[in-house]
């Protein structure tokens, strides 16, 4: 995972149509990470969890199984409108750089697929403030590595055709290190890389690509219509499917940080 000292946050996911696609097509891999969190920390259950940039609530949904209370926070009202209703989960609009909570309110804070969009310095300062002493900060992602298990040639299409057409928007690029985390009062307790496979139809894979920031930037900023992009992606991915479904290969980078006393 990469970060920068200062970034002007850009929310590519604030539009209602992007939120609808996100809710429909983003893979639900989060229980895998929740399980790893429990094993790494040795804590079977947390009391009060804050899920920052929760989006449409998939991450909060997984956390609900290992926490008494989960608060999902996101700056996008459209995203929050898609989040599931659960008995021990509440949602609130707010900024990662100005968390609307009292000091030492949480024993766990999580961020999935969003840390690279934050002003990281401001966020880490806020995270330390709202975490209890020795509380945990979990940063993780889950990205398509370009691989299709049944057809390795798909990876070349991603790298040579898809990404050159839809460039990744600017984001943070500096590594998370123990020294950087230490400057904000955190220990880098550990890091893991893990892999998972998700079975998708051509329609689901097309929809997944439509949730990515590079595609959203093109669609929501008006350079191409959603219908044009969807048709182009669908035509590109279908030839790689010899069967109705294919196994897509994803990877997660997980960082476990712990607040110092």
Short mmCIF file of C-alpha atoms in Angstrom, two decimals:
data_model
loop_
_atom_site.label_atom_id
_atom_site.label_comp_id
_atom_site.label_asym_id
_atom_site.label_seq_id
_atom_site.Cartn_x
_atom_site.Cartn_y
_atom_site.Cartn_z
CA UNK A 1 0.00 0.00 0.00
CA UNK A 2 1.34 3.42 -0.91
CA UNK A 3 0.78 6.81 0.65
CA UNK A 4 1.87 10.41 0.26
CA UNK A 5 2.50 13.16 2.75
CA UNK A 6 -0.20 15.43 1.35
CA UNK A 7 -2.90 14.82 -1.24
CA UNK A 8 -5.93 16.85 -2.18
CA UNK A 9 -8.76 14.33 -1.65
CA UNK A 10 -10.90 13.61 -4.71
CA UNK A 11 -14.07 11.59 -4.33
CA UNK A 12 -14.67 9.65 -7.53
CA UNK A 13 -17.47 7.70 -5.85
CA UNK A 14 -19.85 10.47 -4.82
CA UNK A 15 -22.24 10.18 -7.78
CA UNK A 16 -25.45 8.21 -7.35
CA UNK A 17 -24.89 6.08 -10.45
CA UNK A 18 -21.39 5.14 -9.25
CA UNK A 19 -22.80 4.16 -5.87
CA UNK A 20 -25.43 1.95 -7.50
CA UNK A 21 -22.80 0.13 -9.54
CA UNK A 22 -20.58 -0.18 -6.48
CA UNK A 23 -23.36 -1.79 -4.45
CA UNK A 24 -24.18 -4.21 -7.24
CA UNK A 25 -20.79 -5.26 -8.56
CA UNK A 26 -18.10 -4.89 -5.88
CA UNK A 27 -17.02 -8.35 -4.65
CA UNK A 28 -17.84 -9.26 -1.07
CA UNK A 29 -14.41 -10.46 0.07
CA UNK A 30 -14.42 -8.62 3.42
CA UNK A 31 -15.11 -11.62 5.72
CA UNK A 32 -11.73 -13.03 4.67
CA UNK A 33 -10.01 -9.92 6.01
CA UNK A 34 -12.13 -9.90 9.17
CA UNK A 35 -10.99 -13.44 9.87
CA UNK A 36 -7.35 -12.51 9.41
CA UNK A 37 -7.84 -9.50 11.68
CA UNK A 38 -9.15 -11.73 14.47
CA UNK A 39 -6.26 -14.17 14.09
CA UNK A 40 -3.59 -11.47 13.94
CA UNK A 41 -4.83 -9.40 16.88
CA UNK A 42 -5.95 -12.33 19.02
CA UNK A 43 -9.19 -10.44 19.67
CA UNK A 44 -12.26 -12.53 18.85
CA UNK A 45 -14.64 -9.59 19.22
CA UNK A 46 -14.34 -5.81 19.29
CA UNK A 47 -16.59 -3.44 21.21
CA UNK A 48 -16.85 -0.31 19.12
CA UNK A 49 -15.59 -0.17 15.52
CA UNK A 50 -15.34 2.74 13.10
CA UNK A 51 -15.27 1.85 9.40
CA UNK A 52 -14.00 4.92 7.54
CA UNK A 53 -14.98 5.37 3.88
CA UNK A 54 -17.41 2.48 4.27
CA UNK A 55 -18.99 3.09 0.88
CA UNK A 56 -22.05 0.93 0.36
CA UNK A 57 -21.47 -0.95 3.61
CA UNK A 58 -19.87 -4.22 2.53
CA UNK A 59 -16.98 -3.76 4.94
CA UNK A 60 -19.29 -2.72 7.78
CA UNK A 61 -21.42 -5.79 7.11
CA UNK A 62 -18.43 -8.09 7.65
CA UNK A 63 -17.31 -6.20 10.75
CA UNK A 64 -20.79 -6.60 12.24
CA UNK A 65 -20.01 -10.29 12.77
CA UNK A 66 -17.00 -9.55 15.00
CA UNK A 67 -18.10 -6.35 16.78
CA UNK A 68 -20.75 -5.25 19.25
CA UNK A 69 -21.24 -1.93 17.45
CA UNK A 70 -20.04 -0.68 14.05
CA UNK A 71 -20.21 2.88 12.76
CA UNK A 72 -19.84 3.28 9.02
CA UNK A 73 -18.58 6.70 7.93
CA UNK A 74 -18.51 8.01 4.37
CA UNK A 75 -18.44 11.40 2.70
CA UNK A 76 -20.88 10.26 0.00
CA UNK A 77 -24.59 10.32 0.83
CA UNK A 78 -25.22 8.31 -2.34
CA UNK A 79 -22.97 5.51 -1.10
CA UNK A 80 -24.56 5.46 2.35
CA UNK A 81 -28.02 5.25 0.78
CA UNK A 82 -27.03 1.84 -0.64
CA UNK A 83 -25.73 0.42 2.66
CA UNK A 84 -27.53 -2.54 4.27
CA UNK A 85 -29.61 -2.11 7.42
CA UNK A 86 -28.13 -4.18 10.24
CA UNK A 87 -29.02 -4.19 13.95
CA UNK A 88 -25.54 -3.31 15.21
CA UNK A 89 -24.45 -0.97 12.41
CA UNK A 90 -25.14 2.75 12.11
CA UNK A 91 -24.05 5.04 9.29
CA UNK A 92 -22.97 8.64 9.34
CA UNK A 93 -21.78 11.17 6.78
CA UNK A 94 -18.40 12.68 7.49
CA UNK A 95 -14.81 13.27 6.44
CA UNK A 96 -11.85 11.00 7.08
CA UNK A 97 -9.74 14.06 7.80
CA UNK A 98 -12.14 15.46 10.43
CA UNK A 99 -13.70 12.48 12.19
CA UNK A 100 -16.88 13.61 14.00
CA UNK A 101 -16.26 11.58 17.15
CA UNK A 102 -14.88 12.10 20.65
CA UNK A 103 -11.42 11.07 21.73
CA UNK A 104 -10.82 7.39 22.49
CA UNK A 105 -14.23 6.33 21.15
CA UNK A 106 -13.19 3.14 19.32
CA UNK A 107 -11.05 0.06 19.85
CA UNK A 108 -10.79 -0.64 16.10
CA UNK A 109 -10.74 1.61 13.04
CA UNK A 110 -10.73 0.19 9.52
CA UNK A 111 -10.20 1.57 6.02
CA UNK A 112 -10.65 -0.47 2.85
CA UNK A 113 -9.67 0.69 -0.63
CA UNK A 114 -9.64 4.35 0.39
CA UNK A 115 -6.48 5.29 2.30
CA UNK A 116 -4.77 6.35 -0.93
CA UNK A 117 -7.51 8.96 -1.50
CA UNK A 118 -7.08 10.64 1.90
CA UNK A 119 -4.87 13.42 3.14
CA UNK A 120 -3.03 10.74 5.07
CA UNK A 121 -1.34 12.95 7.63
CA UNK A 122 -4.59 14.57 8.71
CA UNK A 123 -6.36 11.23 8.73
CA UNK A 124 -3.72 9.46 10.84
CA UNK A 125 -3.80 12.27 13.37
CA UNK A 126 -7.57 11.96 13.58
CA UNK A 127 -7.40 8.16 13.74
CA UNK A 128 -5.06 8.32 16.72
CA UNK A 129 -7.34 10.83 18.44
CA UNK A 130 -10.50 8.71 18.20
CA UNK A 131 -8.81 5.37 18.93
CA UNK A 132 -8.36 4.11 22.44
CA UNK A 133 -4.79 3.52 23.67
CA UNK A 134 -3.56 0.27 22.08
CA UNK A 135 -6.50 0.36 19.70
CA UNK A 136 -6.07 -1.10 16.21
CA UNK A 137 -6.04 0.61 12.81
CA UNK A 138 -6.55 -1.78 9.90
CA UNK A 139 -5.73 -0.63 6.35
CA UNK A 140 -6.42 -3.01 3.48
CA UNK A 141 -7.41 -3.33 -0.14
CA UNK A 142 -8.46 -5.96 -2.66
CA UNK A 143 -7.43 -5.48 -6.26
CA UNK A 144 -7.82 -7.48 -9.43
CA UNK A 145 -4.30 -8.65 -10.22
CA UNK A 146 -5.17 -8.90 -13.88
CA UNK A 147 -5.43 -12.66 -13.81
CA UNK A 148 -8.18 -14.98 -15.02
CA UNK A 149 -7.41 -18.47 -13.81
CA UNK A 150 -8.82 -20.19 -16.87
CA UNK A 151 -7.27 -17.80 -19.43
CA UNK A 152 -3.90 -16.14 -18.63
CA UNK A 153 -4.17 -14.03 -21.79
CA UNK A 154 -6.76 -11.86 -20.05
CA UNK A 155 -3.99 -10.24 -18.01
CA UNK A 156 -2.45 -8.91 -21.21
CA UNK A 157 -5.75 -7.34 -22.26
CA UNK A 158 -5.93 -5.53 -18.92
CA UNK A 159 -2.38 -4.24 -19.15
CA UNK A 160 -2.16 -3.50 -22.86
CA UNK A 161 -5.71 -2.48 -23.78
CA UNK A 162 -7.87 -1.56 -20.79
CA UNK A 163 -5.45 0.46 -18.65
CA UNK A 164 -3.97 2.48 -21.53
CA UNK A 165 -7.50 3.60 -22.41
CA UNK A 166 -8.60 4.27 -18.82
CA UNK A 167 -5.66 5.68 -16.90
CA UNK A 168 -5.55 5.39 -13.13
CA UNK A 169 -6.28 8.79 -11.54
CA UNK A 170 -3.55 10.39 -9.40
CA UNK A 171 -3.30 8.96 -5.90
CA UNK A 172 -0.83 8.59 -3.04
CA UNK A 173 2.43 6.79 -3.81
CA UNK A 174 4.60 6.62 -0.69
CA UNK A 175 5.02 3.34 1.18
CA UNK A 176 3.48 2.75 4.58
CA UNK A 177 6.51 2.31 6.86
CA UNK A 178 7.12 1.90 10.56
CA UNK A 179 8.85 5.27 10.71
CA UNK A 180 6.01 7.08 8.96
CA UNK A 181 3.37 5.45 11.15
CA UNK A 182 5.47 6.17 14.22
CA UNK A 183 5.38 9.87 13.45
CA UNK A 184 1.63 9.80 14.07
CA UNK A 185 1.75 7.70 17.22
CA UNK A 186 1.24 4.26 15.66
CA UNK A 187 3.23 1.04 15.64
CA UNK A 188 3.28 -0.93 12.42
CA UNK A 189 2.49 -4.23 14.09
CA UNK A 190 2.43 -6.30 10.92
CA UNK A 191 1.67 -6.63 7.25
CA UNK A 192 0.18 -9.44 5.19
CA UNK A 193 -0.40 -10.19 1.54
CA UNK A 194 -3.19 -12.58 0.76
CA UNK A 195 -4.99 -13.78 -2.35
CA UNK A 196 -8.55 -14.75 -3.14
CA UNK A 197 -10.52 -15.93 -6.15
CA UNK A 198 -13.94 -14.65 -7.19
CA UNK A 199 -16.07 -16.37 -9.81
CA UNK A 200 -17.68 -13.92 -12.23
CA UNK A 201 -19.80 -13.90 -15.35
CA UNK A 202 -18.84 -11.54 -18.21
CA UNK A 203 -21.61 -9.20 -17.02
CA UNK A 204 -20.28 -9.18 -13.45
CA UNK A 205 -16.72 -8.56 -14.62
CA UNK A 206 -17.89 -5.71 -16.83
CA UNK A 207 -19.81 -4.27 -13.89
CA UNK A 208 -16.76 -4.57 -11.66
CA UNK A 209 -14.68 -2.55 -14.11
CA UNK A 210 -17.43 0.08 -14.12
CA UNK A 211 -16.85 0.58 -10.37
CA UNK A 212 -13.17 1.45 -10.76
CA UNK A 213 -12.04 5.03 -10.30
CA UNK A 214 -10.42 5.25 -13.73
CA UNK A 215 -13.70 4.34 -15.44
CA UNK A 216 -15.79 6.47 -13.09
CA UNK A 217 -13.56 9.45 -13.82
CA UNK A 218 -14.23 9.06 -17.54
CA UNK A 219 -17.98 8.49 -17.16
CA UNK A 220 -18.91 10.94 -14.43
CA UNK A 221 -16.75 13.73 -15.85
CA UNK A 222 -18.43 13.37 -19.21
CA UNK A 223 -15.68 12.23 -21.57
CA UNK A 224 -17.63 9.03 -22.36
CA UNK A 225 -21.12 7.78 -21.63
CA UNK A 226 -21.68 4.86 -19.28
CA UNK A 227 -23.33 2.92 -22.12
CA UNK A 228 -20.32 3.43 -24.40
CA UNK A 229 -17.85 2.34 -21.76
CA UNK A 230 -19.92 -0.68 -20.73
CA UNK A 231 -20.27 -1.83 -24.33
CA UNK A 232 -16.55 -1.45 -24.98
CA UNK A 233 -15.56 -3.37 -21.83
CA UNK A 234 -18.15 -6.10 -22.43
CA UNK A 235 -16.88 -6.62 -25.98
CA UNK A 236 -13.34 -6.82 -24.64
CA UNK A 237 -13.88 -9.34 -21.85
CA UNK A 238 -16.36 -11.77 -23.44
CA UNK A 239 -13.85 -13.49 -25.78
CA UNK A 240 -11.83 -14.63 -22.76
CA UNK A 241 -14.76 -16.64 -21.35
CA UNK A 242 -14.84 -20.21 -22.65
CA UNK A 243 -17.52 -21.03 -20.06
CA UNK A 244 -20.37 -18.98 -18.53
CA UNK A 245 -18.12 -17.99 -15.62
CA UNK A 246 -14.42 -17.50 -14.97
CA UNK A 247 -12.29 -17.30 -11.85
CA UNK A 248 -10.80 -13.86 -11.28
CA UNK A 249 -7.68 -13.57 -9.14
CA UNK A 250 -7.51 -10.81 -6.53
CA UNK A 251 -4.88 -9.80 -4.01
CA UNK A 252 -5.08 -7.97 -0.69
CA UNK A 253 -2.40 -5.91 1.04
CA UNK A 254 -3.17 -5.66 4.78
CA UNK A 255 -1.53 -3.33 7.29
CA UNK A 256 -2.05 -3.71 11.04
CA UNK A 257 -1.25 -0.52 12.97
CA UNK A 258 -1.64 -0.08 16.70
CA UNK A 259 -2.06 3.15 18.62
CA UNK A 260 0.65 3.79 21.14
CA UNK A 261 -0.20 4.75 24.70
#
